[in-house]
C-alpha cells in the first residue's frame, strides 16, 4: 500500500522536472545569444524533432547520446542576411 501512494507523486515529478530543465536551457541560451550579438539582430527559434532514423546514425558517428528526442536551434539574422546558427 505504501508503494501505491508514492507512485503518483513520483510519476508527476518525473514528468515535470524535464519540462522545467528544458525551459531553463532555452531561456539561458537565448539570454546568452542576445548578450553576444548586437541589439539589431533577430533570433528565430526552431525546435527540431529527431526521428530515430536521424538520431541513431548521428549518435554513432559522434559517439555521444542525445539527452532528448529534439534539439533547439536558432537562426540569427541581421536585416536580410544570416549572421549565424546556434
JSON list of N, CA and C in Angstrom, two decimals, residues 4-83:
[
{"chain": "A", "resi": 4, "resn": "UNK", "atom": "N", "xyz": [2.02, 2.13, -3.50]},
{"chain": "A", "resi": 4, "resn": "UNK", "atom": "CA", "xyz": [0.98, 2.69, -4.35]},
{"chain": "A", "resi": 4, "resn": "UNK", "atom": "C", "xyz": [0.84, 4.20, -4.14]},
{"chain": "A", "resi": 5, "resn": "UNK", "atom": "N", "xyz": [0.98, 4.65, -2.90]},
{"chain": "A", "resi": 5, "resn": "UNK", "atom": "CA", "xyz": [0.83, 6.08, -2.62]},
{"chain": "A", "resi": 5, "resn": "UNK", "atom": "C", "xyz": [2.00, 6.88, -3.19]},
{"chain": "A", "resi": 6, "resn": "UNK", "atom": "N", "xyz": [3.15, 6.28, -3.31]},
{"chain": "A", "resi": 6, "resn": "UNK", "atom": "CA", "xyz": [4.32, 7.00, -3.83]},
{"chain": "A", "resi": 6, "resn": "UNK", "atom": "C", "xyz": [4.37, 7.04, -5.35]},
{"chain": "A", "resi": 7, "resn": "UNK", "atom": "N", "xyz": [3.64, 6.16, -6.00]},
{"chain": "A", "resi": 7, "resn": "UNK", "atom": "CA", "xyz": [3.72, 6.08, -7.45]},
{"chain": "A", "resi": 7, "resn": "UNK", "atom": "C", "xyz": [3.27, 7.37, -8.13]},
{"chain": "A", "resi": 8, "resn": "UNK", "atom": "N", "xyz": [2.15, 7.90, -7.72]},
{"chain": "A", "resi": 8, "resn": "UNK", "atom": "CA", "xyz": [1.60, 9.10, -8.37]},
{"chain": "A", "resi": 8, "resn": "UNK", "atom": "C", "xyz": [2.51, 10.33, -8.20]},
{"chain": "A", "resi": 9, "resn": "UNK", "atom": "N", "xyz": [3.00, 10.66, -6.99]},
{"chain": "A", "resi": 9, "resn": "UNK", "atom": "CA", "xyz": [3.92, 11.79, -6.88]},
{"chain": "A", "resi": 9, "resn": "UNK", "atom": "C", "xyz": [5.23, 11.57, -7.64]},
{"chain": "A", "resi": 10, "resn": "UNK", "atom": "N", "xyz": [5.72, 10.34, -7.64]},
{"chain": "A", "resi": 10, "resn": "UNK", "atom": "CA", "xyz": [6.96, 10.05, -8.37]},
{"chain": "A", "resi": 10, "resn": "UNK", "atom": "C", "xyz": [6.76, 10.24, -9.87]},
{"chain": "A", "resi": 11, "resn": "UNK", "atom": "N", "xyz": [5.63, 9.82, -10.39]},
{"chain": "A", "resi": 11, "resn": "UNK", "atom": "CA", "xyz": [5.34, 9.99, -11.82]},
{"chain": "A", "resi": 11, "resn": "UNK", "atom": "C", "xyz": [5.21, 11.47, -12.17]},
{"chain": "A", "resi": 12, "resn": "UNK", "atom": "N", "xyz": [4.54, 12.23, -11.33]},
{"chain": "A", "resi": 12, "resn": "UNK", "atom": "CA", "xyz": [4.40, 13.67, -11.58]},
{"chain": "A", "resi": 12, "resn": "UNK", "atom": "C", "xyz": [5.76, 14.35, -11.55]},
{"chain": "A", "resi": 13, "resn": "UNK", "atom": "N", "xyz": [6.60, 13.97, -10.62]},
{"chain": "A", "resi": 13, "resn": "UNK", "atom": "CA", "xyz": [7.94, 14.54, -10.51]},
{"chain": "A", "resi": 13, "resn": "UNK", "atom": "C", "xyz": [8.75, 14.21, -11.76]},
{"chain": "A", "resi": 14, "resn": "UNK", "atom": "N", "xyz": [8.66, 12.98, -12.24]},
{"chain": "A", "resi": 14, "resn": "UNK", "atom": "CA", "xyz": [9.42, 12.56, -13.42]},
{"chain": "A", "resi": 14, "resn": "UNK", "atom": "C", "xyz": [8.97, 13.30, -14.68]},
{"chain": "A", "resi": 15, "resn": "UNK", "atom": "N", "xyz": [7.72, 13.70, -14.74]},
{"chain": "A", "resi": 15, "resn": "UNK", "atom": "CA", "xyz": [7.21, 14.42, -15.91]},
{"chain": "A", "resi": 15, "resn": "UNK", "atom": "C", "xyz": [7.55, 15.91, -15.83]},
{"chain": "A", "resi": 16, "resn": "UNK", "atom": "N", "xyz": [7.47, 16.50, -14.65]},
{"chain": "A", "resi": 16, "resn": "UNK", "atom": "CA", "xyz": [7.66, 17.94, -14.51]},
{"chain": "A", "resi": 16, "resn": "UNK", "atom": "C", "xyz": [9.12, 18.38, -14.57]},
{"chain": "A", "resi": 17, "resn": "UNK", "atom": "N", "xyz": [10.03, 17.60, -14.01]},
{"chain": "A", "resi": 17, "resn": "UNK", "atom": "CA", "xyz": [11.43, 18.01, -13.96]},
{"chain": "A", "resi": 17, "resn": "UNK", "atom": "C", "xyz": [12.03, 18.22, -15.35]},
{"chain": "A", "resi": 18, "resn": "UNK", "atom": "N", "xyz": [11.90, 17.31, -16.31]},
{"chain": "A", "resi": 18, "resn": "UNK", "atom": "CA", "xyz": [12.47, 17.58, -17.64]},
{"chain": "A", "resi": 18, "resn": "UNK", "atom": "C", "xyz": [11.88, 18.83, -18.29]},
{"chain": "A", "resi": 19, "resn": "UNK", "atom": "N", "xyz": [10.60, 19.08, -18.10]},
{"chain": "A", "resi": 19, "resn": "UNK", "atom": "CA", "xyz": [10.00, 20.28, -18.67]},
{"chain": "A", "resi": 19, "resn": "UNK", "atom": "C", "xyz": [10.63, 21.54, -18.09]},
{"chain": "A", "resi": 20, "resn": "UNK", "atom": "N", "xyz": [10.87, 21.54, -16.80]},
{"chain": "A", "resi": 20, "resn": "UNK", "atom": "CA", "xyz": [11.50, 22.70, -16.16]},
{"chain": "A", "resi": 20, "resn": "UNK", "atom": "C", "xyz": [12.94, 22.87, -16.60]},
{"chain": "A", "resi": 21, "resn": "UNK", "atom": "N", "xyz": [13.67, 21.77, -16.74]},
{"chain": "A", "resi": 21, "resn": "UNK", "atom": "CA", "xyz": [15.07, 21.84, -17.14]},
{"chain": "A", "resi": 21, "resn": "UNK", "atom": "C", "xyz": [15.19, 22.37, -18.56]},
{"chain": "A", "resi": 22, "resn": "UNK", "atom": "N", "xyz": [14.40, 21.85, -19.49]},
{"chain": "A", "resi": 22, "resn": "UNK", "atom": "CA", "xyz": [14.50, 22.29, -20.88]},
{"chain": "A", "resi": 22, "resn": "UNK", "atom": "C", "xyz": [14.04, 23.73, -21.05]},
{"chain": "A", "resi": 23, "resn": "UNK", "atom": "N", "xyz": [13.04, 24.15, -20.30]},
{"chain": "A", "resi": 23, "resn": "UNK", "atom": "CA", "xyz": [12.61, 25.55, -20.37]},
{"chain": "A", "resi": 23, "resn": "UNK", "atom": "C", "xyz": [13.74, 26.46, -19.91]},
{"chain": "A", "resi": 24, "resn": "UNK", "atom": "N", "xyz": [14.47, 26.07, -18.89]},
{"chain": "A", "resi": 24, "resn": "UNK", "atom": "CA", "xyz": [15.59, 26.85, -18.40]},
{"chain": "A", "resi": 24, "resn": "UNK", "atom": "C", "xyz": [16.72, 26.91, -19.40]},
{"chain": "A", "resi": 25, "resn": "UNK", "atom": "N", "xyz": [16.99, 25.83, -20.08]},
{"chain": "A", "resi": 25, "resn": "UNK", "atom": "CA", "xyz": [18.06, 25.79, -21.07]},
{"chain": "A", "resi": 25, "resn": "UNK", "atom": "C", "xyz": [17.74, 26.75, -22.22]},
{"chain": "A", "resi": 26, "resn": "UNK", "atom": "N", "xyz": [16.52, 26.74, -22.69]},
{"chain": "A", "resi": 26, "resn": "UNK", "atom": "CA", "xyz": [16.14, 27.62, -23.80]},
{"chain": "A", "resi": 26, "resn": "UNK", "atom": "C", "xyz": [16.27, 29.08, -23.39]},
{"chain": "A", "resi": 27, "resn": "UNK", "atom": "N", "xyz": [15.76, 29.43, -22.22]},
{"chain": "A", "resi": 27, "resn": "UNK", "atom": "CA", "xyz": [15.84, 30.82, -21.76]},
{"chain": "A", "resi": 27, "resn": "UNK", "atom": "C", "xyz": [17.28, 31.26, -21.56]},
{"chain": "A", "resi": 28, "resn": "UNK", "atom": "N", "xyz": [18.10, 30.40, -20.97]},
{"chain": "A", "resi": 28, "resn": "UNK", "atom": "CA", "xyz": [19.51, 30.74, -20.74]},
{"chain": "A", "resi": 28, "resn": "UNK", "atom": "C", "xyz": [20.25, 30.91, -22.06]},
{"chain": "A", "resi": 29, "resn": "UNK", "atom": "N", "xyz": [19.99, 30.03, -23.02]},
{"chain": "A", "resi": 29, "resn": "UNK", "atom": "CA", "xyz": [20.66, 30.12, -24.32]},
{"chain": "A", "resi": 29, "resn": "UNK", "atom": "C", "xyz": [20.27, 31.40, -25.05]},
{"chain": "A", "resi": 30, "resn": "UNK", "atom": "N", "xyz": [18.99, 31.75, -25.01]},
{"chain": "A", "resi": 30, "resn": "UNK", "atom": "CA", "xyz": [18.56, 32.98, -25.67]},
{"chain": "A", "resi": 30, "resn": "UNK", "atom": "C", "xyz": [19.15, 34.22, -25.01]},
{"chain": "A", "resi": 31, "resn": "UNK", "atom": "N", "xyz": [19.28, 34.19, -23.69]},
{"chain": "A", "resi": 31, "resn": "UNK", "atom": "CA", "xyz": [19.91, 35.32, -22.99]},
{"chain": "A", "resi": 31, "resn": "UNK", "atom": "C", "xyz": [21.37, 35.47, -23.41]},
{"chain": "A", "resi": 32, "resn": "UNK", "atom": "N", "xyz": [22.09, 34.35, -23.51]},
{"chain": "A", "resi": 32, "resn": "UNK", "atom": "CA", "xyz": [23.49, 34.41, -23.94]},
{"chain": "A", "resi": 32, "resn": "UNK", "atom": "C", "xyz": [23.62, 34.90, -25.38]},
{"chain": "A", "resi": 33, "resn": "UNK", "atom": "N", "xyz": [22.74, 34.43, -26.25]},
{"chain": "A", "resi": 33, "resn": "UNK", "atom": "CA", "xyz": [22.78, 34.87, -27.65]},
{"chain": "A", "resi": 33, "resn": "UNK", "atom": "C", "xyz": [22.49, 36.36, -27.76]},
{"chain": "A", "resi": 34, "resn": "UNK", "atom": "N", "xyz": [21.53, 36.85, -26.99]},
{"chain": "A", "resi": 34, "resn": "UNK", "atom": "CA", "xyz": [21.21, 38.27, -27.02]},
{"chain": "A", "resi": 34, "resn": "UNK", "atom": "C", "xyz": [22.37, 39.11, -26.49]},
{"chain": "A", "resi": 35, "resn": "UNK", "atom": "N", "xyz": [23.11, 38.60, -25.51]},
{"chain": "A", "resi": 35, "resn": "UNK", "atom": "CA", "xyz": [24.27, 39.31, -24.98]},
{"chain": "A", "resi": 35, "resn": "UNK", "atom": "C", "xyz": [25.40, 39.35, -26.01]},
{"chain": "A", "resi": 36, "resn": "UNK", "atom": "N", "xyz": [25.58, 38.26, -26.72]},
{"chain": "A", "resi": 36, "resn": "UNK", "atom": "CA", "xyz": [26.71, 38.15, -27.65]},
{"chain": "A", "resi": 36, "resn": "UNK", "atom": "C", "xyz": [26.51, 38.99, -28.92]},
{"chain": "A", "resi": 37, "resn": "UNK", "atom": "N", "xyz": [25.31, 38.97, -29.46]},
{"chain": "A", "resi": 37, "resn": "UNK", "atom": "CA", "xyz": [25.04, 39.68, -30.71]},
{"chain": "A", "resi": 37, "resn": "UNK", "atom": "C", "xyz": [24.44, 41.04, -30.41]},
{"chain": "A", "resi": 38, "resn": "UNK", "atom": "N", "xyz": [24.50, 41.93, -31.39]},
{"chain": "A", "resi": 38, "resn": "UNK", "atom": "CA", "xyz": [24.02, 43.30, -31.19]},
{"chain": "A", "resi": 38, "resn": "UNK", "atom": "C", "xyz": [22.49, 43.32, -31.07]},
{"chain": "A", "resi": 39, "resn": "UNK", "atom": "N", "xyz": [21.98, 44.47, -30.67]},
{"chain": "A", "resi": 39, "resn": "UNK", "atom": "CA", "xyz": [20.55, 44.61, -30.41]},
{"chain": "A", "resi": 39, "resn": "UNK", "atom": "C", "xyz": [19.71, 44.53, -31.69]},
{"chain": "A", "resi": 40, "resn": "UNK", "atom": "N", "xyz": [20.31, 44.80, -32.85]},
{"chain": "A", "resi": 40, "resn": "UNK", "atom": "CA", "xyz": [19.53, 44.78, -34.09]},
{"chain": "A", "resi": 40, "resn": "UNK", "atom": "C", "xyz": [19.43, 43.40, -34.73]},
{"chain": "A", "resi": 41, "resn": "UNK", "atom": "N", "xyz": [19.98, 42.37, -34.08]},
{"chain": "A", "resi": 41, "resn": "UNK", "atom": "CA", "xyz": [19.85, 41.01, -34.61]},
{"chain": "A", "resi": 41, "resn": "UNK", "atom": "C", "xyz": [18.54, 40.39, -34.17]},
{"chain": "A", "resi": 42, "resn": "UNK", "atom": "N", "xyz": [18.07, 39.45, -34.95]},
{"chain": "A", "resi": 42, "resn": "UNK", "atom": "CA", "xyz": [16.81, 38.76, -34.67]},
{"chain": "A", "resi": 42, "resn": "UNK", "atom": "C", "xyz": [17.09, 37.28, -34.47]},
{"chain": "A", "resi": 43, "resn": "UNK", "atom": "N", "xyz": [16.51, 36.69, -33.43]},
{"chain": "A", "resi": 43, "resn": "UNK", "atom": "CA", "xyz": [16.64, 35.25, -33.17]},
{"chain": "A", "resi": 43, "resn": "UNK", "atom": "C", "xyz": [15.37, 34.55, -33.62]},
{"chain": "A", "resi": 44, "resn": "UNK", "atom": "N", "xyz": [15.51, 33.54, -34.47]},
{"chain": "A", "resi": 44, "resn": "UNK", "atom": "CA", "xyz": [14.38, 32.71, -34.89]},
{"chain": "A", "resi": 44, "resn": "UNK", "atom": "C", "xyz": [14.57, 31.33, -34.29]},
{"chain": "A", "resi": 45, "resn": "UNK", "atom": "N", "xyz": [13.66, 30.94, -33.42]},
{"chain": "A", "resi": 45, "resn": "UNK", "atom": "CA", "xyz": [13.76, 29.68, -32.68]},
{"chain": "A", "resi": 45, "resn": "UNK", "atom": "C", "xyz": [13.06, 28.56, -33.44]},
{"chain": "A", "resi": 46, "resn": "UNK", "atom": "N", "xyz": [13.71, 27.39, -33.48]},
{"chain": "A", "resi": 46, "resn": "UNK", "atom": "CA", "xyz": [13.13, 26.19, -34.09]},
{"chain": "A", "resi": 46, "resn": "UNK", "atom": "C", "xyz": [13.41, 25.01, -33.17]},
{"chain": "A", "resi": 47, "resn": "UNK", "atom": "N", "xyz": [12.36, 24.27, -32.83]},
{"chain": "A", "resi": 47, "resn": "UNK", "atom": "CA", "xyz": [12.53, 23.02, -32.07]},
{"chain": "A", "resi": 47, "resn": "UNK", "atom": "C", "xyz": [12.50, 21.90, -33.10]},
{"chain": "A", "resi": 48, "resn": "UNK", "atom": "N", "xyz": [13.64, 21.27, -33.32]},
{"chain": "A", "resi": 48, "resn": "UNK", "atom": "CA", "xyz": [13.79, 20.25, -34.35]},
{"chain": "A", "resi": 48, "resn": "UNK", "atom": "C", "xyz": [13.66, 18.87, -33.72]},
{"chain": "A", "resi": 49, "resn": "UNK", "atom": "N", "xyz": [12.61, 18.13, -34.10]},
{"chain": "A", "resi": 49, "resn": "UNK", "atom": "CA", "xyz": [12.39, 16.78, -33.58]},
{"chain": "A", "resi": 49, "resn": "UNK", "atom": "C", "xyz": [13.30, 15.80, -34.30]},
{"chain": "A", "resi": 50, "resn": "UNK", "atom": "N", "xyz": [13.96, 14.95, -33.53]},
{"chain": "A", "resi": 50, "resn": "UNK", "atom": "CA", "xyz": [14.88, 13.96, -34.08]},
{"chain": "A", "resi": 50, "resn": "UNK", "atom": "C", "xyz": [14.17, 12.61, -34.18]},
{"chain": "A", "resi": 51, "resn": "UNK", "atom": "N", "xyz": [14.02, 12.13, -35.39]},
{"chain": "A", "resi": 51, "resn": "UNK", "atom": "CA", "xyz": [13.46, 10.80, -35.58]},
{"chain": "A", "resi": 51, "resn": "UNK", "atom": "C", "xyz": [14.56, 9.77, -35.35]},
{"chain": "A", "resi": 52, "resn": "UNK", "atom": "N", "xyz": [14.21, 8.54, -35.02]},
{"chain": "A", "resi": 52, "resn": "UNK", "atom": "CA", "xyz": [15.24, 7.51, -34.82]},
{"chain": "A", "resi": 52, "resn": "UNK", "atom": "C", "xyz": [16.13, 7.31, -36.05]},
{"chain": "A", "resi": 53, "resn": "UNK", "atom": "N", "xyz": [15.57, 7.54, -37.25]},
{"chain": "A", "resi": 53, "resn": "UNK", "atom": "CA", "xyz": [16.36, 7.38, -38.48]},
{"chain": "A", "resi": 53, "resn": "UNK", "atom": "C", "xyz": [17.48, 8.43, -38.56]},
{"chain": "A", "resi": 54, "resn": "UNK", "atom": "N", "xyz": [17.27, 9.58, -37.96]},
{"chain": "A", "resi": 54, "resn": "UNK", "atom": "CA", "xyz": [18.28, 10.64, -37.95]},
{"chain": "A", "resi": 54, "resn": "UNK", "atom": "C", "xyz": [19.15, 10.53, -36.71]},
{"chain": "A", "resi": 55, "resn": "UNK", "atom": "N", "xyz": [18.51, 10.29, -35.58]},
{"chain": "A", "resi": 55, "resn": "UNK", "atom": "CA", "xyz": [19.18, 10.31, -34.28]},
{"chain": "A", "resi": 55, "resn": "UNK", "atom": "C", "xyz": [20.26, 9.22, -34.14]},
{"chain": "A", "resi": 56, "resn": "UNK", "atom": "N", "xyz": [19.94, 8.01, -34.50]},
{"chain": "A", "resi": 56, "resn": "UNK", "atom": "CA", "xyz": [20.86, 6.88, -34.30]},
{"chain": "A", "resi": 56, "resn": "UNK", "atom": "C", "xyz": [22.16, 7.01, -35.09]},
{"chain": "A", "resi": 57, "resn": "UNK", "atom": "N", "xyz": [22.13, 7.33, -36.38]},
{"chain": "A", "resi": 57, "resn": "UNK", "atom": "CA", "xyz": [23.41, 7.48, -37.10]},
{"chain": "A", "resi": 57, "resn": "UNK", "atom": "C", "xyz": [24.28, 8.62, -36.55]},
{"chain": "A", "resi": 58, "resn": "UNK", "atom": "N", "xyz": [23.65, 9.71, -36.13]},
{"chain": "A", "resi": 58, "resn": "UNK", "atom": "CA", "xyz": [24.42, 10.82, -35.56]},
{"chain": "A", "resi": 58, "resn": "UNK", "atom": "C", "xyz": [25.08, 10.39, -34.26]},
{"chain": "A", "resi": 59, "resn": "UNK", "atom": "N", "xyz": [24.33, 9.69, -33.41]},
{"chain": "A", "resi": 59, "resn": "UNK", "atom": "CA", "xyz": [24.90, 9.22, -32.14]},
{"chain": "A", "resi": 59, "resn": "UNK", "atom": "C", "xyz": [26.07, 8.28, -32.38]},
{"chain": "A", "resi": 60, "resn": "UNK", "atom": "N", "xyz": [25.96, 7.43, -33.37]},
{"chain": "A", "resi": 60, "resn": "UNK", "atom": "CA", "xyz": [27.07, 6.51, -33.68]},
{"chain": "A", "resi": 60, "resn": "UNK", "atom": "C", "xyz": [28.29, 7.25, -34.21]},
{"chain": "A", "resi": 61, "resn": "UNK", "atom": "N", "xyz": [28.06, 8.25, -35.04]},
{"chain": "A", "resi": 61, "resn": "UNK", "atom": "CA", "xyz": [29.17, 9.00, -35.64]},
{"chain": "A", "resi": 61, "resn": "UNK", "atom": "C", "xyz": [29.94, 9.82, -34.61]},
{"chain": "A", "resi": 62, "resn": "UNK", "atom": "N", "xyz": [29.22, 10.52, -33.74]},
{"chain": "A", "resi": 62, "resn": "UNK", "atom": "CA", "xyz": [29.89, 11.40, -32.77]},
{"chain": "A", "resi": 62, "resn": "UNK", "atom": "C", "xyz": [30.18, 10.70, -31.44]},
{"chain": "A", "resi": 63, "resn": "UNK", "atom": "N", "xyz": [29.70, 9.46, -31.30]},
{"chain": "A", "resi": 63, "resn": "UNK", "atom": "CA", "xyz": [29.91, 8.65, -30.09]},
{"chain": "A", "resi": 63, "resn": "UNK", "atom": "C", "xyz": [29.41, 9.36, -28.83]},
{"chain": "A", "resi": 64, "resn": "UNK", "atom": "N", "xyz": [28.24, 9.97, -28.96]},
{"chain": "A", "resi": 64, "resn": "UNK", "atom": "CA", "xyz": [27.55, 10.60, -27.84]},
{"chain": "A", "resi": 64, "resn": "UNK", "atom": "C", "xyz": [26.06, 10.33, -27.99]},
{"chain": "A", "resi": 65, "resn": "UNK", "atom": "N", "xyz": [25.32, 10.44, -26.89]},
{"chain": "A", "resi": 65, "resn": "UNK", "atom": "CA", "xyz": [23.89, 10.20, -26.92]},
{"chain": "A", "resi": 65, "resn": "UNK", "atom": "C", "xyz": [23.16, 11.53, -26.76]},
{"chain": "A", "resi": 66, "resn": "UNK", "atom": "N", "xyz": [22.02, 11.65, -27.43]},
{"chain": "A", "resi": 66, "resn": "UNK", "atom": "CA", "xyz": [21.16, 12.81, -27.25]},
{"chain": "A", "resi": 66, "resn": "UNK", "atom": "C", "xyz": [20.41, 12.65, -25.93]},
{"chain": "A", "resi": 67, "resn": "UNK", "atom": "N", "xyz": [20.25, 13.74, -25.22]},
{"chain": "A", "resi": 67, "resn": "UNK", "atom": "CA", "xyz": [19.53, 13.73, -23.94]},
{"chain": "A", "resi": 67, "resn": "UNK", "atom": "C", "xyz": [18.02, 13.58, -24.17]},
{"chain": "A", "resi": 68, "resn": "UNK", "atom": "N", "xyz": [17.54, 14.07, -25.29]},
{"chain": "A", "resi": 68, "resn": "UNK", "atom": "CA", "xyz": [16.11, 14.00, -25.59]},
{"chain": "A", "resi": 68, "resn": "UNK", "atom": "C", "xyz": [15.91, 13.71, -27.08]},
{"chain": "A", "resi": 69, "resn": "UNK", "atom": "N", "xyz": [14.67, 13.73, -27.50]},
{"chain": "A", "resi": 69, "resn": "UNK", "atom": "CA", "xyz": [14.37, 13.42, -28.90]},
{"chain": "A", "resi": 69, "resn": "UNK", "atom": "C", "xyz": [14.21, 14.68, -29.75]},
{"chain": "A", "resi": 70, "resn": "UNK", "atom": "N", "xyz": [14.71, 15.81, -29.26]},
{"chain": "A", "resi": 70, "resn": "UNK", "atom": "CA", "xyz": [14.65, 17.05, -30.01]},
{"chain": "A", "resi": 70, "resn": "UNK", "atom": "C", "xyz": [15.89, 17.89, -29.74]},
{"chain": "A", "resi": 71, "resn": "UNK", "atom": "N", "xyz": [16.11, 18.88, -30.61]},
{"chain": "A", "resi": 71, "resn": "UNK", "atom": "CA", "xyz": [17.24, 19.79, -30.49]},
{"chain": "A", "resi": 71, "resn": "UNK", "atom": "C", "xyz": [16.70, 21.21, -30.68]},
{"chain": "A", "resi": 72, "resn": "UNK", "atom": "N", "xyz": [17.15, 22.12, -29.84]},
{"chain": "A", "resi": 72, "resn": "UNK", "atom": "CA", "xyz": [16.81, 23.53, -30.01]},
{"chain": "A", "resi": 72, "resn": "UNK", "atom": "C", "xyz": [17.79, 24.16, -30.99]},
{"chain": "A", "resi": 73, "resn": "UNK", "atom": "N", "xyz": [17.29, 24.89, -31.97]},
{"chain": "A", "resi": 73, "resn": "UNK", "atom": "CA", "xyz": [18.16, 25.60, -32.91]},
{"chain": "A", "resi": 73, "resn": "UNK", "atom": "C", "xyz": [17.67, 27.04, -33.06]},
{"chain": "A", "resi": 74, "resn": "UNK", "atom": "N", "xyz": [18.59, 27.92, -33.34]},
{"chain": "A", "resi": 74, "resn": "UNK", "atom": "CA", "xyz": [18.27, 29.32, -33.60]},
{"chain": "A", "resi": 74, "resn": "UNK", "atom": "C", "xyz": [18.95, 29.76, -34.89]},
{"chain": "A", "resi": 75, "resn": "UNK", "atom": "N", "xyz": [18.26, 30.58, -35.64]},
{"chain": "A", "resi": 75, "resn": "UNK", "atom": "CA", "xyz": [18.85, 31.26, -36.79]},
{"chain": "A", "resi": 75, "resn": "UNK", "atom": "C", "xyz": [18.99, 32.71, -36.38]},
{"chain": "A", "resi": 76, "resn": "UNK", "atom": "N", "xyz": [20.21, 33.23, -36.44]},
{"chain": "A", "resi": 76, "resn": "UNK", "atom": "CA", "xyz": [20.49, 34.60, -36.02]},
{"chain": "A", "resi": 76, "resn": "UNK", "atom": "C", "xyz": [20.66, 35.44, -37.28]},
{"chain": "A", "resi": 77, "resn": "UNK", "atom": "N", "xyz": [19.81, 36.45, -37.42]},
{"chain": "A", "resi": 77, "resn": "UNK", "atom": "CA", "xyz": [19.85, 37.27, -38.63]},
{"chain": "A", "resi": 77, "resn": "UNK", "atom": "C", "xyz": [19.89, 38.75, -38.28]},
{"chain": "A", "resi": 78, "resn": "UNK", "atom": "N", "xyz": [20.48, 39.50, -39.18]},
{"chain": "A", "resi": 78, "resn": "UNK", "atom": "CA", "xyz": [20.52, 40.96, -39.09]},
{"chain": "A", "resi": 78, "resn": "UNK", "atom": "C", "xyz": [20.05, 41.49, -40.43]},
{"chain": "A", "resi": 79, "resn": "UNK", "atom": "N", "xyz": [18.89, 42.10, -40.44]},
{"chain": "A", "resi": 79, "resn": "UNK", "atom": "CA", "xyz": [18.31, 42.56, -41.70]},
{"chain": "A", "resi": 79, "resn": "UNK", "atom": "C", "xyz": [17.94, 41.37, -42.56]},
{"chain": "A", "resi": 80, "resn": "UNK", "atom": "N", "xyz": [18.47, 41.33, -43.78]},
{"chain": "A", "resi": 80, "resn": "UNK", "atom": "CA", "xyz": [18.16, 40.24, -44.71]},
{"chain": "A", "resi": 80, "resn": "UNK", "atom": "C", "xyz": [19.21, 39.14, -44.72]},
{"chain": "A", "resi": 81, "resn": "UNK", "atom": "N", "xyz": [20.30, 39.31, -43.97]},
{"chain": "A", "resi": 81, "resn": "UNK", "atom": "CA", "xyz": [21.38, 38.32, -44.01]},
{"chain": "A", "resi": 81, "resn": "UNK", "atom": "C", "xyz": [21.43, 37.50, -42.72]},
{"chain": "A", "resi": 82, "resn": "UNK", "atom": "N", "xyz": [21.85, 36.27, -42.87]},
{"chain": "A", "resi": 82, "resn": "UNK", "atom": "CA", "xyz": [22.01, 35.36, -41.73]},
{"chain": "A", "resi": 82, "resn": "UNK", "atom": "C", "xyz": [23.40, 35.58, -41.14]},
{"chain": "A", "resi": 83, "resn": "UNK", "atom": "N", "xyz": [23.42, 35.86, -39.84]},
{"chain": "A", "resi": 83, "resn": "UNK", "atom": "CA", "xyz": [24.67, 36.10, -39.13]},
{"chain": "A", "resi": 83, "resn": "UNK", "atom": "C", "xyz": [25.26, 34.80, -38.60]}
]
